[in-house]
Structure formats: C-alpha cells, structure tokens
mmCIF file of C-alpha atoms in Angstrom:
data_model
loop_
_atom_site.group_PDB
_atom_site.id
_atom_site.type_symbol
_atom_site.label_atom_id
_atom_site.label_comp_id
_atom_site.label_asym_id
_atom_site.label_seq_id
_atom_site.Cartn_x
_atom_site.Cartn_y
_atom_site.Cartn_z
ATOM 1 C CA UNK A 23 0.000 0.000 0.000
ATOM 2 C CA UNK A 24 0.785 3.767 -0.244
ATOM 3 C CA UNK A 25 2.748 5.601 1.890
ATOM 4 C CA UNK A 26 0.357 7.869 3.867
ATOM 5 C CA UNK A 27 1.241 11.240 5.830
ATOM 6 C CA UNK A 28 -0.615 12.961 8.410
ATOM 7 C CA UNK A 29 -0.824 16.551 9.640
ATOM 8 C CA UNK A 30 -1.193 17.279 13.348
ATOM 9 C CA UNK A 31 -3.170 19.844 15.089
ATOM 10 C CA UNK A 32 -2.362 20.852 18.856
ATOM 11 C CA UNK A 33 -5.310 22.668 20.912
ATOM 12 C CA UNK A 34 -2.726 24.632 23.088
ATOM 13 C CA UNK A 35 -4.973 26.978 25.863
ATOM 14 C CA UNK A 36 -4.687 24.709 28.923
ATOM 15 C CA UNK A 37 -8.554 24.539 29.202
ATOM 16 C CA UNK A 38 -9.285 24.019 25.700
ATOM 17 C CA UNK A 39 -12.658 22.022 25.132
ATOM 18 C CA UNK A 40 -10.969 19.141 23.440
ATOM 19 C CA UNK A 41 -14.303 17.645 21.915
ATOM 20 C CA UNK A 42 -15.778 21.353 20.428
ATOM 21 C CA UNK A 43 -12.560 22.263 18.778
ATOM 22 C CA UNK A 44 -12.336 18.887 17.259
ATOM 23 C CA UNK A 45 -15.970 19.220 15.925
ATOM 24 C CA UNK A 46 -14.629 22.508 14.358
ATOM 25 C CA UNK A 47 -11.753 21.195 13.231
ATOM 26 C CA UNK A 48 -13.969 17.860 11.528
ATOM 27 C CA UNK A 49 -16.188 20.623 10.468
ATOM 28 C CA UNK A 50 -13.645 21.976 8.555
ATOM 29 C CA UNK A 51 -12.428 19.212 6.772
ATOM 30 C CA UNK A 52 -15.355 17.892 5.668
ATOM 31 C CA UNK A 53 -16.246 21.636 4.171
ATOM 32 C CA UNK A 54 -12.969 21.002 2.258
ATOM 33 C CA UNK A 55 -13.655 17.842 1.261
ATOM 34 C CA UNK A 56 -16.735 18.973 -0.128
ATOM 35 C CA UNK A 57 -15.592 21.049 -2.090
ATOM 36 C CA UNK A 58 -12.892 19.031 -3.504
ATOM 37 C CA UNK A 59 -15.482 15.855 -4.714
ATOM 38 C CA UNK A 60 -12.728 14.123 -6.445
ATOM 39 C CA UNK A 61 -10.777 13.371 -3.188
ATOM 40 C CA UNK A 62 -14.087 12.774 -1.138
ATOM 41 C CA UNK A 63 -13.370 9.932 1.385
ATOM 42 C CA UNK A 64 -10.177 10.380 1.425
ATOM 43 C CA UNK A 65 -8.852 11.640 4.744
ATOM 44 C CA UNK A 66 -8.923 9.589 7.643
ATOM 45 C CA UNK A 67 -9.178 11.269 11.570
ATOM 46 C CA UNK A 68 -6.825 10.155 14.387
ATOM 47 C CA UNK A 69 -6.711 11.575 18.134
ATOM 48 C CA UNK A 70 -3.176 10.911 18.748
ATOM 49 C CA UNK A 71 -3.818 11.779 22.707
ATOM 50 C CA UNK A 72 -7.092 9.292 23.521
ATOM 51 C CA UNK A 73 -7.836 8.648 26.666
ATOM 52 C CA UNK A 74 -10.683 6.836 28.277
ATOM 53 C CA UNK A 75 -11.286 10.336 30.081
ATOM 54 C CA UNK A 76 -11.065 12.906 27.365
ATOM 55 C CA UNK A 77 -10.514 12.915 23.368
ATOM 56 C CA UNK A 78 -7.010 14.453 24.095
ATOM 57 C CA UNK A 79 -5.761 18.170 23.231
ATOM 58 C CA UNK A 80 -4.889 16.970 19.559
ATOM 59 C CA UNK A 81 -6.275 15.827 16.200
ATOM 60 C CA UNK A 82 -4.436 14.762 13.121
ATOM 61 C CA UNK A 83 -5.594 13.845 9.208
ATOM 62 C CA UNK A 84 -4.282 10.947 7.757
ATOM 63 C CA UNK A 85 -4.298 10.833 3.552
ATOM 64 C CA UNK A 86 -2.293 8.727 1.207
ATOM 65 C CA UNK A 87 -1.989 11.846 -0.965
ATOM 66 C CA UNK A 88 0.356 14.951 0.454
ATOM 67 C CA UNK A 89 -1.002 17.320 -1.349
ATOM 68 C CA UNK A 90 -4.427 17.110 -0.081
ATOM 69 C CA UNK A 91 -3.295 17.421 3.257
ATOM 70 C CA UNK A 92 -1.127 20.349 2.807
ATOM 71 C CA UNK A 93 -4.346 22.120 0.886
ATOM 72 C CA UNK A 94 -6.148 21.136 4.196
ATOM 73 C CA UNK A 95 -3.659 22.734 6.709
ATOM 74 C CA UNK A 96 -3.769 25.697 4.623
ATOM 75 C CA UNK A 97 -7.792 26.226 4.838
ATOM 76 C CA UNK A 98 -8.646 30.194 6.630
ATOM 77 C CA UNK A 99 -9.841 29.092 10.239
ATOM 78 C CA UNK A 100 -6.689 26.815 11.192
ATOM 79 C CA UNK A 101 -4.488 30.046 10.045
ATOM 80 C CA UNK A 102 -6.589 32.054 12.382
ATOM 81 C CA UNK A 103 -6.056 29.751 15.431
ATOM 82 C CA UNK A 104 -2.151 29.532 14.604
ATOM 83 C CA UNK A 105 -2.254 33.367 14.343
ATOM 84 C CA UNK A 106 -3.805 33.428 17.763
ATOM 85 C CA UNK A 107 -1.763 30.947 19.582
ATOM 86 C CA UNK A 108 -4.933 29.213 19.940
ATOM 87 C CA UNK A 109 -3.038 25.494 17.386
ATOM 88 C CA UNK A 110 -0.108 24.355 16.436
ATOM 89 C CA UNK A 111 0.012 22.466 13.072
ATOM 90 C CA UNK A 112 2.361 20.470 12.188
ATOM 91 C CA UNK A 113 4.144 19.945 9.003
ATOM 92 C CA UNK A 114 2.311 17.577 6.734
ATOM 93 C CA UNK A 115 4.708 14.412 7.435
ATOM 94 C CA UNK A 116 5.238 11.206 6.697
ATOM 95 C CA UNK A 117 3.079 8.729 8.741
ATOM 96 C CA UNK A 118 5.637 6.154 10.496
ATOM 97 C CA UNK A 119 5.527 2.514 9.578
ATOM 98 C CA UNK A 120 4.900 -0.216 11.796
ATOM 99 C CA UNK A 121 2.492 1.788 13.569
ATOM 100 C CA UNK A 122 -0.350 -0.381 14.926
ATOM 101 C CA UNK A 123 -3.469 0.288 13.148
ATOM 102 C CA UNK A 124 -6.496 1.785 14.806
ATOM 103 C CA UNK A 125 -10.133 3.019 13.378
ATOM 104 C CA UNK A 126 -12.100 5.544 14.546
ATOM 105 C CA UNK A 127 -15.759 4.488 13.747
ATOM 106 C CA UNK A 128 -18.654 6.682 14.107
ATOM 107 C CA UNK A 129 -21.354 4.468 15.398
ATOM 108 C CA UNK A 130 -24.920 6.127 14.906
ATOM 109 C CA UNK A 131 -26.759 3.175 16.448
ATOM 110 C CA UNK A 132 -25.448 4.786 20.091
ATOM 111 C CA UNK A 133 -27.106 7.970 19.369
ATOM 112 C CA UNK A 134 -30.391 5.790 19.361
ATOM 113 C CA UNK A 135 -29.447 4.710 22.942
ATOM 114 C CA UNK A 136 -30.464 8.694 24.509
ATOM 115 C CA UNK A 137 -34.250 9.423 25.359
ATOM 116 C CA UNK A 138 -34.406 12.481 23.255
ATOM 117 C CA UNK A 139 -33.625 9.876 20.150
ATOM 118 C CA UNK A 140 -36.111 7.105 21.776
ATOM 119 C CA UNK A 141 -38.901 9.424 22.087
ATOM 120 C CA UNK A 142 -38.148 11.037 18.244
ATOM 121 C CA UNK A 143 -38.619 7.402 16.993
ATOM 122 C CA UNK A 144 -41.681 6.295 18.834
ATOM 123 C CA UNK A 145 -43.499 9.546 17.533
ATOM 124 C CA UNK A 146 -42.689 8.336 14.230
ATOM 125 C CA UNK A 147 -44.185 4.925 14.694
ATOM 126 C CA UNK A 148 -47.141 6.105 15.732
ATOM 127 C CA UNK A 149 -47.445 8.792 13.015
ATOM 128 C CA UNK A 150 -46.683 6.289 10.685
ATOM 129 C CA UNK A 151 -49.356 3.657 12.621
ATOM 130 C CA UNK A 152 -52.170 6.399 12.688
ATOM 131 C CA UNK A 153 -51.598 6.990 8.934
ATOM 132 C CA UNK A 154 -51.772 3.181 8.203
ATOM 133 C CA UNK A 155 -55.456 3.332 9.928
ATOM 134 C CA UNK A 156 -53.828 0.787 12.646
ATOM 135 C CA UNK A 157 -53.991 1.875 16.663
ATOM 136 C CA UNK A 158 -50.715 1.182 18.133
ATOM 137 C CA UNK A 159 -48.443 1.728 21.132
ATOM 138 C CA UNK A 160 -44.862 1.662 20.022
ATOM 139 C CA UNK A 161 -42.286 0.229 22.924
ATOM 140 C CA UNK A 162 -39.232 1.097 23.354
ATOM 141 C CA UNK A 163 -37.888 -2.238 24.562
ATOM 142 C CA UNK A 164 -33.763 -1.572 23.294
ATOM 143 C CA UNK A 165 -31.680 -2.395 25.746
ATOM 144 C CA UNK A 166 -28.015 -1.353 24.333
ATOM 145 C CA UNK A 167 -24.541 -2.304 25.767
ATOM 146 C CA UNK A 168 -22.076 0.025 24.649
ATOM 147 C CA UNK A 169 -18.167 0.120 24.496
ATOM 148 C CA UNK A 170 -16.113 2.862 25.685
ATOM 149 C CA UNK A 171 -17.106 6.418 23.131
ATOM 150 C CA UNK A 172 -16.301 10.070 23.228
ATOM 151 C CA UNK A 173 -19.144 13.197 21.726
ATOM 152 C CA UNK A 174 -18.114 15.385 19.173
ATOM 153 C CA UNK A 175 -20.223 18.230 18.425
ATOM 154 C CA UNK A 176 -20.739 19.564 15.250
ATOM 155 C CA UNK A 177 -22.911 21.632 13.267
ATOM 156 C CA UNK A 178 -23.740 21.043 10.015
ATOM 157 C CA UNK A 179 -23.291 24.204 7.022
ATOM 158 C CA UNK A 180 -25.827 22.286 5.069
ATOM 159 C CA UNK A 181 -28.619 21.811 7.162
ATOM 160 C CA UNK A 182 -27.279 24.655 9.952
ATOM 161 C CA UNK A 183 -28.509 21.623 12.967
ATOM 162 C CA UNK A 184 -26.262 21.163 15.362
ATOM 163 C CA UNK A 185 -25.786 17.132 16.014
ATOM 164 C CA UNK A 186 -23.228 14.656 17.819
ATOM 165 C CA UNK A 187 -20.545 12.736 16.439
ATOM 166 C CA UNK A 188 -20.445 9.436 19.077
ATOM 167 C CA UNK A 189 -16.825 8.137 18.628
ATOM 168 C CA UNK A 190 -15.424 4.743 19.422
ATOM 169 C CA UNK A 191 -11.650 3.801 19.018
ATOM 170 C CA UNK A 192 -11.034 0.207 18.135
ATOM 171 C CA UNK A 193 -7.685 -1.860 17.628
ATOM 172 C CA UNK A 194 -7.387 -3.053 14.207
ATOM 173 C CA UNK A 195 -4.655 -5.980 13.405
ATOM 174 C CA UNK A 196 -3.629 -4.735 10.102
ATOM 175 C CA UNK A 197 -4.103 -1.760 7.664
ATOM 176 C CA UNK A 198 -7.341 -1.503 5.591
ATOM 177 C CA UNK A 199 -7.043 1.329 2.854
ATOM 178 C CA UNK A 200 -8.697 4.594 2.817
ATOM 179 C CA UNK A 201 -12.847 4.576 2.786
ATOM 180 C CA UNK A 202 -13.752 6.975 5.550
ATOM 181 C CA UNK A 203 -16.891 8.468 5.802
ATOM 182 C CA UNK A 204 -17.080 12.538 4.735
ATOM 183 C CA UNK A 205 -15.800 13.181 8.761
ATOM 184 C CA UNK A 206 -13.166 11.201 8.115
ATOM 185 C CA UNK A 207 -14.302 8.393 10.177
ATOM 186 C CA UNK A 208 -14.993 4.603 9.660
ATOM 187 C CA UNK A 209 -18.628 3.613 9.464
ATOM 188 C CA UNK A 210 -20.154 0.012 11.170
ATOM 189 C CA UNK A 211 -20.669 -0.994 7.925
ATOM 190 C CA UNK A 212 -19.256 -0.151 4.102
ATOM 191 C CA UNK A 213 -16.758 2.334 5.339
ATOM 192 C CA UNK A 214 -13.913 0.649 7.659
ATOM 193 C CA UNK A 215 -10.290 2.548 6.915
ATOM 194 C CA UNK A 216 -7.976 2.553 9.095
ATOM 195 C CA UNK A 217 -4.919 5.126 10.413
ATOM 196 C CA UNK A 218 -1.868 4.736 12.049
ATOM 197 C CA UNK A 219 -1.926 4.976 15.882
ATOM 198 C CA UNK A 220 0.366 8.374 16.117
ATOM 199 C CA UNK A 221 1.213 9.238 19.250
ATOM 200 C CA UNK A 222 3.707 12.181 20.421
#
C-alpha cells in the first residue's frame, strides 16, 4: 500500500474544550472535502492523545496523498487559530511505519441509545401507525450495551442543525485502505479505513 502522511493539530490553551474544537476542526475538513469531490473519502481522523477520560488536546488527518493534506492545513480558520496561539500544526509528514493500526468508527446506532432519540422514533411509529389506519403503542424495549465512546459536536453548514458525532476507538490488526466516511471516520458498515496509531 501507499505511503500515507498525516498533519497534526495541537489545541494549546490549557482549558481548551478538546471535543468542540475537534468538531470545528472535523467541520472543517469535511467543508474542504466537499468542495474538492474528487478526493471525497479520502482523509482519515486520528486523536493521537485518547484517553478513556477525554478525546485528548490533539487531532491529526491521515491521507495517502500529500497534497491534499497540505491544501487542508492551509484552509482560513486553522491560520486564524495559529495566528492566535490558539493550534499548532504540524508539518504535513510522513506517517511512520509499523504503527499499529487503529479506526475511529462513528457508530450512529449509540445515538439511538439517549431518550431524546427514543422518544423522536416512537413519535414516528405512531405517526406512521395512525396513517396506516392501525392503533398502536410503540415500545421502546432496546436495551443497548455500549463500548467505551467520546461526543463530538458539530454543526452542520448544510442543514445549519447542530448534532453529535459518538466516537469509538477500536484496535485493528492490520491496515485496511482509505474509505472513511465525509468526517473522516470509519462507518459500522461499508466504510472501515484505518490510520496509524500516532502518538507524540
């Protein structure tokens, strides 16, 4: 497989909220990948500082292709936040090999765990019952056991909603190429890349 290189970003006030500036930072991204079609999918997200109590105060982008990265360290807001002493970026480097491989998936089924998601679904069963002609009583019978995750907020420039990213780290015994998800994340299901476990 292709080499791959990575960019790093450092959150550097001591208090930093670790998960908001990595939504903006995600946010970001996927605005660039957007509007670059042809490398949609492309860039892979890594949290080189993970810790079962906190997402960690950095956030790097893993692509096979240089260039794209070094277009993506060069996008207006993560000049602003170097300007202010606010990040630190990185030079776009090479990624180092024999790194263990890790994913970062975005599971969507744990959002369905929360109440507010519960109650959203029953109302559509019985919207959906009522127009059918059929009296029913959904239940919400889901009982979910969940590994270890971290929430990411972001907010959408499409749809301007503001939504959670729920993010699980798993251990991956060897590399799977790039097919992330437009977040740069790996999906339950079709999308399941993988990036090197940086650490500094």
């Amino acid at each position: 497989m292709k080499q791959r290189y990575y960019v790093c970003i450092r959150y550097l006030p001591a208090q930093a909220d670790c998960s908001l500036l990595a939504g903006r930072c995600i946010s970001q991204m996927h605005k660039f990948m957007i509007n670059n079609k042809q490398v949609m999918n492309q860039i892979g997200v890594s949290f080189p500082s993970w810790r079962v109590d906190s997402i960690g105060n950095t956030i790097a982008f893993v692509s096979e292709d240089k260039e794209l990265l070094i277009g993506l360290s060069f996008q207006p807001y993560f000049s602003v936040m170097k300007e202010e002493e606010l990040f630190e970026l990185s030079a776009v480097s090479e990624a180092p090999e024999g790194a263990a491989e890790v994913r970062f998936v975005r599971n969507q089924a744990i959002g369905k765990s929360f109440i507010g998601s519960k109650k959203r679904r029953m109302k559509r069963s019985m919207v959906r019952a009522e127009l059918a002609g059929v009296e029913s009583l959904p239940v919400a019978d889901e009982d979910r056991e969940v590994e270890h995750f971290h929430r990411i907020p972001i907010s959408s420039g499409s749809s301007r909603q503001d939504f959670i990213l729920h993010v699980q780290k798993e251990r991956v015994g060897e590399r799977v190429r790039a097919s992330f998800n437009s977040y740069g994340f790996a999906t339950n299901q079709d999308k399941r890349g993988t990036v090197p476990d940086i650490h500094f």
